[in-house]
Short mmCIF file of C-alpha atoms in Angstrom, two decimals:
data_model
loop_
_atom_site.label_atom_id
_atom_site.label_comp_id
_atom_site.label_asym_id
_atom_site.label_seq_id
_atom_site.Cartn_x
_atom_site.Cartn_y
_atom_site.Cartn_z
CA UNK A 1 133.95 104.16 197.55
CA UNK A 2 131.51 106.68 198.71
CA UNK A 3 132.73 109.05 201.32
CA UNK A 4 129.52 110.25 202.69
CA UNK A 5 129.52 112.31 205.83
CA UNK A 6 126.52 111.21 207.77
CA UNK A 7 124.78 109.49 204.87
CA UNK A 8 121.52 108.84 206.66
CA UNK A 9 120.79 112.68 206.65
CA UNK A 10 119.40 114.67 203.67
CA UNK A 11 121.96 115.61 201.14
CA UNK A 12 122.86 119.23 200.67
CA UNK A 13 125.95 119.09 198.57
CA UNK A 14 127.19 116.35 196.19
CA UNK A 15 130.44 116.24 194.44
CA UNK A 16 130.65 113.66 191.47
CA UNK A 17 134.16 112.79 190.41
CA UNK A 18 135.45 116.25 189.88
CA UNK A 19 138.80 117.14 188.63
CA UNK A 20 140.37 120.60 188.39
CA UNK A 21 143.64 121.13 186.58
CA UNK A 22 145.88 124.15 186.50
CA UNK A 23 147.77 123.66 183.19
CA UNK A 24 149.45 120.22 183.65
CA UNK A 25 149.03 120.25 187.36
CA UNK A 26 146.11 118.49 188.92
CA UNK A 27 144.90 120.50 191.78
CA UNK A 28 141.85 118.28 192.68
CA UNK A 29 141.00 114.85 191.69
CA UNK A 30 137.90 114.08 193.88
CA UNK A 31 135.93 110.84 194.16
CA UNK A 32 132.35 111.25 195.41
CA UNK A 33 131.47 113.27 198.28
CA UNK A 34 128.14 113.93 199.80
CA UNK A 35 127.54 116.59 202.56
CA UNK A 36 124.41 116.45 204.65
CA UNK A 37 122.25 119.36 205.96
CA UNK A 38 122.57 120.73 209.40
CA UNK A 39 126.27 119.88 209.92
CA UNK A 40 129.19 121.75 210.88
CA UNK A 41 132.26 120.37 208.83
CA UNK A 42 135.92 120.97 209.10
CA UNK A 43 137.66 120.83 205.75
CA UNK A 44 141.16 120.11 206.88
CA UNK A 45 144.45 119.49 205.05
CA UNK A 46 148.03 120.66 204.74
CA UNK A 47 148.99 123.63 202.72
CA UNK A 48 148.45 123.27 199.00
CA UNK A 49 146.18 120.35 199.57
CA UNK A 50 143.37 121.63 197.32
CA UNK A 51 141.05 123.08 200.01
CA UNK A 52 140.66 126.39 198.46
CA UNK A 53 140.31 124.95 195.05
CA UNK A 54 137.35 122.74 196.37
CA UNK A 55 135.89 125.77 197.88
CA UNK A 56 136.18 127.80 194.73
CA UNK A 57 134.44 125.07 192.75
CA UNK A 58 131.61 124.94 195.17
CA UNK A 59 131.23 128.80 195.16
CA UNK A 60 131.45 128.80 191.28
CA UNK A 61 134.68 130.86 191.29
CA UNK A 62 136.10 128.05 189.28
CA UNK A 63 134.71 125.45 186.83
CA UNK A 64 135.84 121.86 187.22
CA UNK A 65 137.49 120.19 184.12
CA UNK A 66 135.33 117.14 184.71
CA UNK A 67 132.62 116.07 187.09
CA UNK A 68 129.98 118.15 188.70
CA UNK A 69 128.95 119.74 192.05
CA UNK A 70 125.32 120.00 192.98
CA UNK A 71 123.76 122.03 195.74
CA UNK A 72 120.32 121.13 196.70
CA UNK A 73 120.12 119.13 193.50
CA UNK A 74 121.30 122.18 191.25
CA UNK A 75 124.55 122.32 189.37
CA UNK A 76 126.79 125.25 190.68
CA UNK A 77 125.62 128.44 188.99
CA UNK A 78 123.70 131.63 189.58
CA UNK A 79 120.92 129.78 191.45
CA UNK A 80 123.15 128.06 193.89
CA UNK A 81 125.07 131.34 194.57
CA UNK A 82 121.84 132.38 196.32
CA UNK A 83 122.15 129.44 198.74
CA UNK A 84 125.84 129.77 199.56
CA UNK A 85 127.27 132.29 201.83
CA UNK A 86 131.08 132.40 201.39
CA UNK A 87 133.74 133.97 203.46
CA UNK A 88 136.96 133.96 201.48
CA UNK A 89 140.28 134.09 203.10
CA UNK A 90 141.10 137.54 201.73
CA UNK A 91 139.32 140.83 202.32
CA UNK A 92 137.10 141.48 199.31
CA UNK A 93 135.58 144.69 200.37
CA UNK A 94 136.55 147.86 198.69
CA UNK A 95 138.02 150.44 200.90
CA UNK A 96 136.14 153.59 199.91
CA UNK A 97 132.63 152.35 201.22
CA UNK A 98 131.21 152.80 204.70
CA UNK A 99 130.11 149.61 206.57
CA UNK A 100 126.49 150.56 206.26
CA UNK A 101 126.81 150.87 202.39
CA UNK A 102 128.10 147.40 202.28
CA UNK A 103 125.33 146.20 204.41
CA UNK A 104 122.97 147.86 201.84
CA UNK A 105 124.84 146.17 199.12
CA UNK A 106 124.36 142.71 200.54
CA UNK A 107 120.65 143.43 201.29
CA UNK A 108 120.24 144.41 197.69
CA UNK A 109 121.80 141.31 196.17
CA UNK A 110 120.88 138.64 198.72
CA UNK A 111 117.21 138.35 199.54
CA UNK A 112 118.12 136.22 202.51
CA UNK A 113 120.19 138.88 204.16
CA UNK A 114 119.14 140.28 207.54
CA UNK A 115 120.13 143.83 208.09
CA UNK A 116 118.84 143.69 211.65
CA UNK A 117 121.10 140.80 212.43
CA UNK A 118 124.18 142.58 210.92
CA UNK A 119 123.50 145.83 212.89
CA UNK A 120 123.20 143.98 216.16
CA UNK A 121 126.47 142.12 215.68
CA UNK A 122 128.28 145.23 214.58
CA UNK A 123 127.16 146.89 217.84
CA UNK A 124 128.16 143.91 219.88
CA UNK A 125 131.58 144.15 218.43
CA UNK A 126 131.86 147.69 218.87
CA UNK A 127 132.02 148.62 215.19
CA UNK A 128 130.63 151.84 214.09
CA UNK A 129 128.47 151.30 210.79
CA UNK A 130 129.38 154.84 209.71
CA UNK A 131 133.12 153.98 209.55
CA UNK A 132 135.00 153.75 206.29
CA UNK A 133 136.63 150.46 205.78
CA UNK A 134 139.71 152.35 204.71
CA UNK A 135 140.26 153.44 208.35
CA UNK A 136 139.88 149.88 209.85
CA UNK A 137 142.50 147.41 210.89
CA UNK A 138 142.81 144.07 208.90
CA UNK A 139 141.32 142.26 211.94
CA UNK A 140 138.21 144.56 212.07
CA UNK A 141 137.64 144.29 208.34
CA UNK A 142 137.72 140.36 208.81
CA UNK A 143 135.12 140.84 211.56
CA UNK A 144 132.86 142.93 209.22
CA UNK A 145 133.16 140.36 206.52
CA UNK A 146 132.20 137.51 208.92
CA UNK A 147 129.21 139.47 210.11
CA UNK A 148 128.02 140.07 206.48
CA UNK A 149 128.34 136.29 205.73
CA UNK A 150 126.67 135.13 208.95
CA UNK A 151 123.81 137.67 208.55
CA UNK A 152 122.45 135.71 205.57
CA UNK A 153 120.05 132.86 205.93
CA UNK A 154 121.93 130.63 203.69
CA UNK A 155 121.66 126.83 203.27
CA UNK A 156 125.42 126.50 203.14
CA UNK A 157 128.07 128.69 204.77
CA UNK A 158 131.65 128.26 203.57
CA UNK A 159 134.17 129.93 205.93
CA UNK A 160 137.72 129.95 204.54
CA UNK A 161 140.18 130.59 207.50
CA UNK A 162 137.46 132.61 209.40
CA UNK A 163 139.65 132.95 212.58
CA UNK A 164 143.29 133.14 211.37
CA UNK A 165 143.59 136.83 211.48
CA UNK A 166 141.98 137.72 214.85
CA UNK A 167 142.91 137.46 218.46
CA UNK A 168 142.08 134.59 220.67
CA UNK A 169 139.37 136.60 222.50
CA UNK A 170 137.65 137.48 219.17
CA UNK A 171 138.10 133.96 217.96
CA UNK A 172 135.85 132.69 220.83
CA UNK A 173 133.25 135.48 219.94
CA UNK A 174 133.40 134.59 216.28
CA UNK A 175 132.86 130.90 216.98
CA UNK A 176 130.07 131.69 219.22
CA UNK A 177 128.65 133.84 216.48
CA UNK A 178 128.87 131.08 213.92
CA UNK A 179 127.10 128.56 216.05
CA UNK A 180 124.35 130.87 217.22
CA UNK A 181 123.63 132.38 213.85
CA UNK A 182 122.70 129.46 211.60
CA UNK A 183 119.55 127.58 211.41
CA UNK A 184 119.28 123.91 212.11
CA UNK A 185 119.15 123.04 208.43
CA UNK A 186 122.10 124.93 207.33
CA UNK A 187 125.55 123.43 206.90
CA UNK A 188 128.79 125.13 207.67
CA UNK A 189 132.01 124.21 206.14
CA UNK A 190 135.08 125.52 207.92
CA UNK A 191 138.48 125.43 206.41
CA UNK A 192 141.37 126.04 208.79
CA UNK A 193 144.71 125.07 210.16
CA UNK A 194 143.75 126.01 213.70
CA UNK A 195 142.03 122.59 214.18
CA UNK A 196 142.20 122.62 218.17
CA UNK A 197 140.36 125.93 218.19
CA UNK A 198 137.41 124.74 216.13
CA UNK A 199 137.29 121.14 217.13
CA UNK A 200 134.85 121.66 219.87
CA UNK A 201 132.14 122.97 217.47
CA UNK A 202 132.71 120.39 214.63
CA UNK A 203 130.24 117.55 213.88
CA UNK A 204 132.21 116.12 210.97
CA UNK A 205 135.61 116.55 209.35
CA UNK A 206 137.11 115.93 205.98
CA UNK A 207 140.84 115.37 205.45
CA UNK A 208 142.37 116.11 202.01
CA UNK A 209 145.87 115.91 200.69
CA UNK A 210 147.28 116.41 197.14
CA UNK A 211 143.87 117.13 195.80
CA UNK A 212 142.37 113.78 196.96
CA UNK A 213 140.09 112.88 199.69
CA UNK A 214 141.85 110.91 202.52
CA UNK A 215 139.34 110.53 205.16
CA UNK A 216 135.73 111.73 205.95
CA UNK A 217 134.11 111.02 209.29
CA UNK A 218 132.25 112.31 212.21
CA UNK A 219 134.17 113.72 215.06
CA UNK A 220 132.44 111.54 217.66
CA UNK A 221 133.47 108.45 215.82
CA UNK A 222 137.07 109.37 215.90
CA UNK A 223 136.84 110.22 219.72
CA UNK A 224 134.82 107.09 220.53
CA UNK A 225 136.32 104.38 218.37
CA UNK A 226 139.94 105.64 218.10
CA UNK A 227 140.05 107.63 221.37
CA UNK A 228 141.74 110.66 219.63
CA UNK A 229 141.00 114.18 218.96
CA UNK A 230 140.81 115.39 215.41
CA UNK A 231 143.91 117.45 215.91
CA UNK A 232 145.91 114.40 217.13
CA UNK A 233 144.56 112.39 214.19
CA UNK A 234 145.54 115.20 211.72
CA UNK A 235 149.05 115.31 213.06
CA UNK A 236 149.14 111.44 212.69
CA UNK A 237 147.80 111.27 209.10
CA UNK A 238 149.79 114.15 207.69
CA UNK A 239 152.99 113.52 209.58
CA UNK A 240 155.93 115.05 207.75
CA UNK B 1 119.86 142.79 188.96
CA UNK B 2 121.59 144.53 186.02
CA UNK B 3 120.01 147.86 187.22
CA UNK B 4 121.33 147.08 190.77
CA UNK B 5 124.72 146.34 189.56
CA UNK B 6 124.90 149.55 187.50
CA UNK B 7 123.65 151.63 190.44
CA UNK B 8 126.61 150.44 192.37
CA UNK B 9 128.97 150.81 189.60
CA UNK B 10 127.84 154.39 188.95
CA UNK B 11 128.16 155.11 192.66
CA UNK B 12 131.77 153.69 192.68
CA UNK B 13 132.67 155.77 189.52
CA UNK B 14 130.85 158.94 190.29
CA UNK B 15 133.26 159.88 193.00
CA UNK B 16 135.80 160.33 190.29
CA UNK B 17 133.68 161.89 187.43
CA UNK B 18 131.57 164.35 189.32
CA UNK B 19 134.38 166.37 190.77
CA UNK B 20 136.11 166.26 187.47
CA UNK B 21 132.86 167.54 185.70
CA UNK B 22 132.52 170.18 188.39
CA UNK B 23 136.10 171.31 187.70
CA UNK B 24 135.58 171.76 184.10
CA UNK B 25 132.41 173.67 184.37
CA UNK B 26 133.84 176.01 187.02
CA UNK B 27 136.95 176.46 185.05
CA UNK B 28 134.92 177.38 182.04
CA UNK B 29 132.76 179.83 183.99
CA UNK B 30 135.86 181.34 185.57
CA UNK B 31 137.74 181.82 182.24
CA UNK B 32 134.65 183.35 180.65
CA UNK B 33 134.27 185.93 183.45
CA UNK B 34 137.92 186.80 183.30
CA UNK B 35 138.02 187.14 179.55
CA UNK B 36 134.87 189.20 179.65
CA UNK B 37 136.48 191.47 182.25
CA UNK B 38 139.61 191.82 180.32
CA UNK B 39 137.74 192.71 177.26
CA UNK B 40 135.77 195.50 178.88
CA UNK B 41 136.58 198.75 177.26
CA UNK B 42 137.85 200.41 180.40
CA UNK B 43 140.23 197.66 181.16
CA UNK B 44 141.48 197.47 177.49
CA UNK B 45 142.18 201.15 177.64
CA UNK B 46 144.08 200.66 180.95
CA UNK B 47 146.20 197.82 179.64
CA UNK B 48 146.95 199.26 176.26
CA UNK B 49 148.85 202.01 178.05
CA UNK B 50 150.78 199.75 180.38
CA UNK B 51 152.98 197.04 178.93
CA UNK B 52 153.32 195.03 182.12
CA UNK B 53 149.56 194.68 182.69
CA UNK B 54 149.35 193.71 178.96
CA UNK B 55 151.96 191.02 179.54
CA UNK B 56 150.25 189.59 182.69
CA UNK B 57 146.98 189.47 180.73
CA UNK B 58 148.47 187.62 177.89
CA UNK B 59 150.27 185.21 180.20
CA UNK B 60 147.14 184.54 182.03
CA UNK B 61 145.17 183.86 178.90
CA UNK B 62 147.88 181.48 177.72
CA UNK B 63 148.05 179.71 180.97
CA UNK B 64 144.36 179.32 181.16
CA UNK B 65 144.13 178.05 177.62
CA UNK B 66 146.66 175.28 178.45
CA UNK B 67 144.82 174.51 181.70
CA UNK B 68 141.67 174.08 179.68
CA UNK B 69 143.40 171.80 177.19
CA UNK B 70 144.89 169.84 180.06
CA UNK B 71 141.48 169.44 181.84
CA UNK B 72 139.96 168.23 178.62
CA UNK B 73 142.69 165.66 177.98
CA UNK B 74 142.49 164.53 181.60
CA UNK B 75 138.71 163.94 181.20
CA UNK B 76 139.37 161.78 178.22
CA UNK B 77 142.16 159.75 179.85
CA UNK B 78 140.20 159.39 183.10
CA UNK B 79 137.30 157.78 181.10
CA UNK B 80 139.76 155.09 179.91
CA UNK B 81 141.62 154.64 183.12
CA UNK B 82 138.64 154.34 185.38
CA UNK B 83 137.08 151.85 182.89
CA UNK B 84 140.14 149.80 182.99
CA UNK B 85 140.68 150.18 186.72
CA UNK B 86 137.05 149.19 187.54
CA UNK B 87 137.21 146.14 185.28
CA UNK B 88 140.54 145.02 186.66
CA UNK B 89 140.02 145.82 190.27
CA UNK B 90 136.32 145.00 190.85
CA UNK B 91 136.27 141.85 188.83
CA UNK B 92 139.78 140.29 188.68
CA UNK B 93 141.44 141.27 192.02
CA UNK B 94 140.30 140.57 195.55
CA UNK B 95 136.94 142.27 195.04
CA UNK B 96 136.23 139.59 192.36
CA UNK B 97 135.64 137.15 195.31
CA UNK B 98 132.59 139.25 196.21
CA UNK B 99 131.36 140.09 192.62
CA UNK B 100 131.62 136.58 191.27
CA UNK B 101 129.82 135.02 194.41
CA UNK B 102 126.85 137.32 193.91
CA UNK B 103 123.77 135.58 192.43
CA UNK B 104 124.25 137.29 189.02
CA UNK B 105 125.43 135.97 185.68
CA UNK B 106 128.90 137.01 184.40
CA UNK B 107 127.13 138.69 181.45
CA UNK B 108 125.38 141.16 183.88
CA UNK B 109 128.72 141.88 185.65
CA UNK B 110 130.40 142.61 182.38
CA UNK B 111 127.44 144.50 180.91
CA UNK B 112 127.17 146.64 183.95
CA UNK B 113 130.81 147.67 183.66
CA UNK B 114 130.62 148.28 179.96
CA UNK B 115 127.29 150.22 179.98
CA UNK B 116 128.43 152.38 182.83
CA UNK B 117 131.62 153.22 180.93
CA UNK B 118 129.40 154.23 178.01
CA UNK B 119 127.21 156.45 180.22
CA UNK B 120 130.36 158.27 181.54
CA UNK B 121 131.66 158.42 177.83
CA UNK B 122 128.58 160.27 176.78
CA UNK B 123 128.46 162.45 179.99
CA UNK B 124 132.14 163.49 179.40
CA UNK B 125 131.35 164.56 175.80
CA UNK B 126 128.26 166.54 177.02
CA UNK B 127 130.23 168.25 179.89
CA UNK B 128 132.97 169.17 177.39
CA UNK B 129 130.32 170.64 174.95
CA UNK B 130 128.72 172.51 177.73
CA UNK B 131 132.02 173.96 178.91
CA UNK B 132 132.80 175.04 175.23
CA UNK B 133 129.35 176.55 175.05
CA UNK B 134 130.11 178.62 178.26
CA UNK B 135 133.57 179.63 176.90
CA UNK B 136 132.08 180.87 173.56
CA UNK B 137 128.90 182.32 174.68
CA UNK B 138 128.52 185.92 173.46
CA UNK B 139 126.37 188.25 171.40
CA UNK B 140 128.11 187.08 168.16
CA UNK B 141 127.57 183.51 169.28
CA UNK B 142 123.81 183.97 169.65
CA UNK B 143 123.80 185.71 166.23
CA UNK B 144 125.48 182.69 164.82
CA UNK B 145 122.91 180.43 166.62
CA UNK B 146 120.00 182.37 164.96
CA UNK B 147 121.42 181.62 161.39
CA UNK B 148 122.16 177.99 162.45
CA UNK B 149 118.96 176.55 160.93
CA UNK B 150 119.70 178.36 157.67
CA UNK B 151 123.30 177.20 157.60
CA UNK B 152 122.15 173.66 158.27
CA UNK B 153 119.65 173.95 155.33
CA UNK B 154 122.44 175.32 153.06
CA UNK B 155 124.79 172.51 154.14
CA UNK B 156 122.07 170.02 153.36
CA UNK B 157 121.60 171.60 149.94
CA UNK B 158 125.20 171.38 149.22
CA UNK B 159 125.12 167.74 150.45
CA UNK B 160 122.35 166.98 148.11
CA UNK B 161 124.50 167.81 145.16
CA UNK B 162 126.96 165.10 146.34
CA UNK B 163 124.86 162.63 148.28
CA UNK B 164 127.86 160.34 148.84
CA UNK B 165 129.61 163.14 150.81
CA UNK B 166 126.70 163.28 153.24
CA UNK B 167 126.78 159.56 153.72
CA UNK B 168 130.54 159.76 154.26
CA UNK B 169 130.11 162.35 156.89
CA UNK B 170 127.56 160.31 158.78
CA UNK B 171 129.51 157.20 158.47
CA UNK B 172 132.69 158.90 159.67
CA UNK B 173 130.77 160.30 162.74
CA UNK B 174 129.43 156.87 163.59
CA UNK B 175 132.84 155.46 163.14
CA UNK B 176 134.20 157.93 165.65
CA UNK B 177 131.71 157.18 168.19
CA UNK B 178 132.10 153.46 167.78
CA UNK B 179 135.86 153.53 168.25
CA UNK B 180 135.52 154.12 171.96
CA UNK B 181 133.28 151.22 172.91
CA UNK B 182 135.48 149.18 170.46
CA UNK B 183 138.63 150.08 172.32
CA UNK B 184 137.15 149.35 175.75
CA UNK B 185 136.07 145.98 174.67
CA UNK B 186 139.48 145.25 173.26
CA UNK B 187 141.07 146.41 176.52
CA UNK B 188 138.68 144.25 178.52
CA UNK B 189 139.37 141.04 176.35
CA UNK B 190 143.13 141.77 176.59
CA UNK B 191 142.99 141.99 180.57
CA UNK B 192 140.82 138.88 180.50
CA UNK B 193 143.21 136.89 178.50
CA UNK B 194 146.15 138.19 180.41
CA UNK B 195 144.44 137.06 183.61
CA UNK B 196 144.16 133.44 182.54
CA UNK B 197 148.02 133.32 183.04
CA UNK B 198 149.37 132.32 186.45
CA UNK B 199 152.08 134.96 186.63
CA UNK B 200 153.04 138.31 184.88
CA UNK B 201 149.32 138.94 184.35
CA UNK B 202 149.65 142.66 183.69
CA UNK B 203 152.41 142.00 181.23
CA UNK B 204 150.38 139.41 179.26
CA UNK B 205 147.47 141.74 179.18
CA UNK B 206 149.66 144.46 177.64
CA UNK B 207 151.11 141.88 175.32
CA UNK B 208 147.76 140.68 174.22
CA UNK B 209 146.50 144.33 173.61
CA UNK B 210 149.53 145.07 171.47
CA UNK B 211 149.17 141.73 169.58
CA UNK B 212 145.55 142.40 168.87
CA UNK B 213 146.34 145.94 167.62
CA UNK B 214 148.95 144.68 165.33
CA UNK B 215 146.81 141.93 163.95
CA UNK B 216 143.90 144.17 163.37
CA UNK B 217 145.87 146.85 161.73
CA UNK B 218 147.57 144.39 159.34
CA UNK B 219 144.12 142.87 158.36
CA UNK B 220 142.50 146.29 157.90
CA UNK B 221 145.49 147.57 155.81
CA UNK B 222 145.29 144.50 153.56
CA UNK B 223 141.62 145.04 153.11
CA UNK B 224 141.98 148.72 152.28
CA UNK B 225 144.76 147.83 149.89
CA UNK B 226 142.77 145.30 148.05
CA UNK B 227 139.76 147.62 148.22
CA UNK B 228 141.45 150.62 146.77
CA UNK B 229 143.29 148.68 143.98
CA UNK B 230 140.60 149.06 141.39
CA UNK B 231 140.10 152.87 142.29
CA UNK B 232 143.67 154.00 141.59
CA UNK B 233 142.83 155.40 138.21
CA UNK B 234 140.03 157.33 139.67
CA UNK B 235 142.34 159.03 142.05
CA UNK B 236 144.69 160.06 139.29
CA UNK B 237 141.88 161.36 137.38
CA UNK B 238 141.08 163.51 140.45
CA UNK B 239 144.50 165.31 140.18
CA UNK B 240 144.16 169.11 140.21
CA UNK B 241 147.62 169.63 138.72
CA UNK B 242 147.88 167.66 135.66
CA UNK B 243 145.43 166.72 132.90
CA UNK B 244 147.67 163.71 132.08
CA UNK B 245 148.11 160.40 133.88
CA UNK B 246 151.57 158.91 134.39
CA UNK B 247 151.81 157.39 130.83
CA UNK B 248 150.77 160.80 129.40
CA UNK B 249 147.32 159.69 128.41
CA UNK B 250 145.01 162.68 128.67
CA UNK B 251 142.37 162.41 131.32
CA UNK B 252 138.94 162.61 130.38
CA UNK B 253 137.79 165.25 132.91
CA UNK B 254 134.34 164.69 133.62
CA UNK B 255 132.23 166.95 135.77
CA UNK B 256 134.20 167.58 139.00
CA UNK B 257 131.32 166.89 141.24
CA UNK B 258 130.69 163.43 139.73
CA UNK B 259 134.30 162.60 140.24
CA UNK B 260 134.03 163.57 143.90
CA UNK B 261 130.85 161.62 144.31
CA UNK B 262 132.29 158.42 142.85
CA UNK B 263 135.36 158.81 145.16
CA UNK B 264 133.22 159.18 148.09
CA UNK B 265 131.02 156.41 147.15
CA UNK B 266 134.09 154.06 147.11
CA UNK B 267 135.15 155.40 150.36
CA UNK B 268 131.76 154.86 151.81
CA UNK B 269 131.82 151.15 150.90
CA UNK B 270 135.13 150.85 152.74
CA UNK B 271 133.78 152.70 155.78
CA UNK B 272 130.70 150.56 155.86
CA UNK B 273 132.91 147.50 155.68
CA UNK B 274 135.11 148.90 158.48
CA UNK B 275 132.03 149.64 160.63
CA UNK B 276 130.85 146.08 160.26
CA UNK B 277 134.34 144.79 161.02
CA UNK B 278 134.44 146.90 164.17
CA UNK B 279 131.14 145.91 165.42
CA UNK B 280 131.79 142.23 164.73
CA UNK B 281 135.08 142.40 166.49
CA UNK B 282 133.54 144.16 169.46
CA UNK B 283 130.90 141.53 169.75
CA UNK B 284 133.60 138.84 169.52
CA UNK B 285 135.66 140.68 172.19
CA UNK B 286 132.60 140.84 174.47
CA UNK B 287 131.95 137.07 174.17
CA UNK B 288 135.38 136.00 174.67
CA UNK B 289 135.65 138.26 177.75
CA UNK B 290 132.43 136.66 179.10
CA UNK B 291 133.63 133.16 178.42
CA UNK B 292 136.75 133.72 180.18
CA UNK B 293 135.00 135.42 183.24
CA UNK B 294 132.45 132.52 183.52
CA UNK B 295 134.58 129.57 182.65
CA UNK B 296 138.21 130.37 182.99
CA UNK B 297 138.13 132.81 185.98
CA UNK B 298 141.51 132.68 187.68
CA UNK B 299 141.33 134.79 190.74
CA UNK B 300 144.37 134.85 192.89
#
């Protein structure tokens, strides 16, 4: 069975029968999945379902034991890293740099990085570019990271728990930032537990559990055909 | 991209090394000035009459000598510690999420770390040499500098009588310089192997390092033993005390220089072998580390 999210559109990402094992434990055993260009997709599943493993495979932080992942027709590697903008769930910024140093760092390594956009977002969120990251709260650091990630003109944005650590008011701003900062052809994969918060912006969703794909569909379909929200469907499918 | 990576690596490490280097140089200049002052005739005259002043001067000299030794040792230790810390922290902890999603190969990440460490290694040696130069600068020192070329030519002259000794000296020097990169790569590979585990990563890194050390020393001991076996007679013949070997056979004492030459020749072959061994192992460490970083990365 092919689990194609909006298969009539151009494919951006393609997973072909990937498995990932940690020792004897199989973390991910994926049938085929295609993700189209220009979509906002929620990657949803209970804790330990393999969401982060899948993301790490797409970003090249892990190598699958079998199968392959292609982005724009290229197997994950140095070339695909140019196309993917990734926000991990943890803070990866070193504490001794200033915000403006990290902006220079990103501009140096990613040719699609827009300094202008980064500085304008910083000023909107009242973050001083001359501040050291050491002096910032966890929430502010997360905002800086999101700004860095969204200031790229990438083909694929992968956001792992982008709103978990910030207050509800900032959450709204961040979601607005996400929607307003990507081009029509770009795809965003958002991985989160806070489904109801992001449901309004999602086009499609993917449910995974125990490292396997459970369901992949568009949000509209669930709403129209089943008359449910994704949040309600999630609670039903993954009922404990 | 390697250049950019090294630029940031140098920036990240310079904030440790530059203050340290400044400290060394300032300390050397300060000690030099104070010893010069103490050695001035008037001061000497003053202190020779007063036991208390003499004691203070002597204590100060002793303390500053200890301080200097401490600073030098700190520099050497820092060069190691920072190399390890950068590798571990920037590549294998949370910062790894940034570094390994950059559009660069793991080779370049690893090389940028390694080459930057080598740059600091050379800089540390140069700075220590400069500080020694400052400490020992004097009229006599410049006098010694003037006869330096002559001394060198004399030394070369001596060496030409025993060419194997010269080769031995050069090989020993190379061996000394190569031991640092060798050790660094061995530490890298140990940390990388330790990090493929899911828990107790630091413990496994230590274990791997100790294990590698033991294996390498066993192998090199066996090789040296096999190597020296045929030469045992030669070493006995080199004995300055007795003209007889164990079984009381008289030793045919040939020209002493020839015996020395032969001895160093055999040592040289061993040194060359050990150099090749070290380089081969270093290359192996590098590639294993790179394999782990590119294929078996296991960030938390």
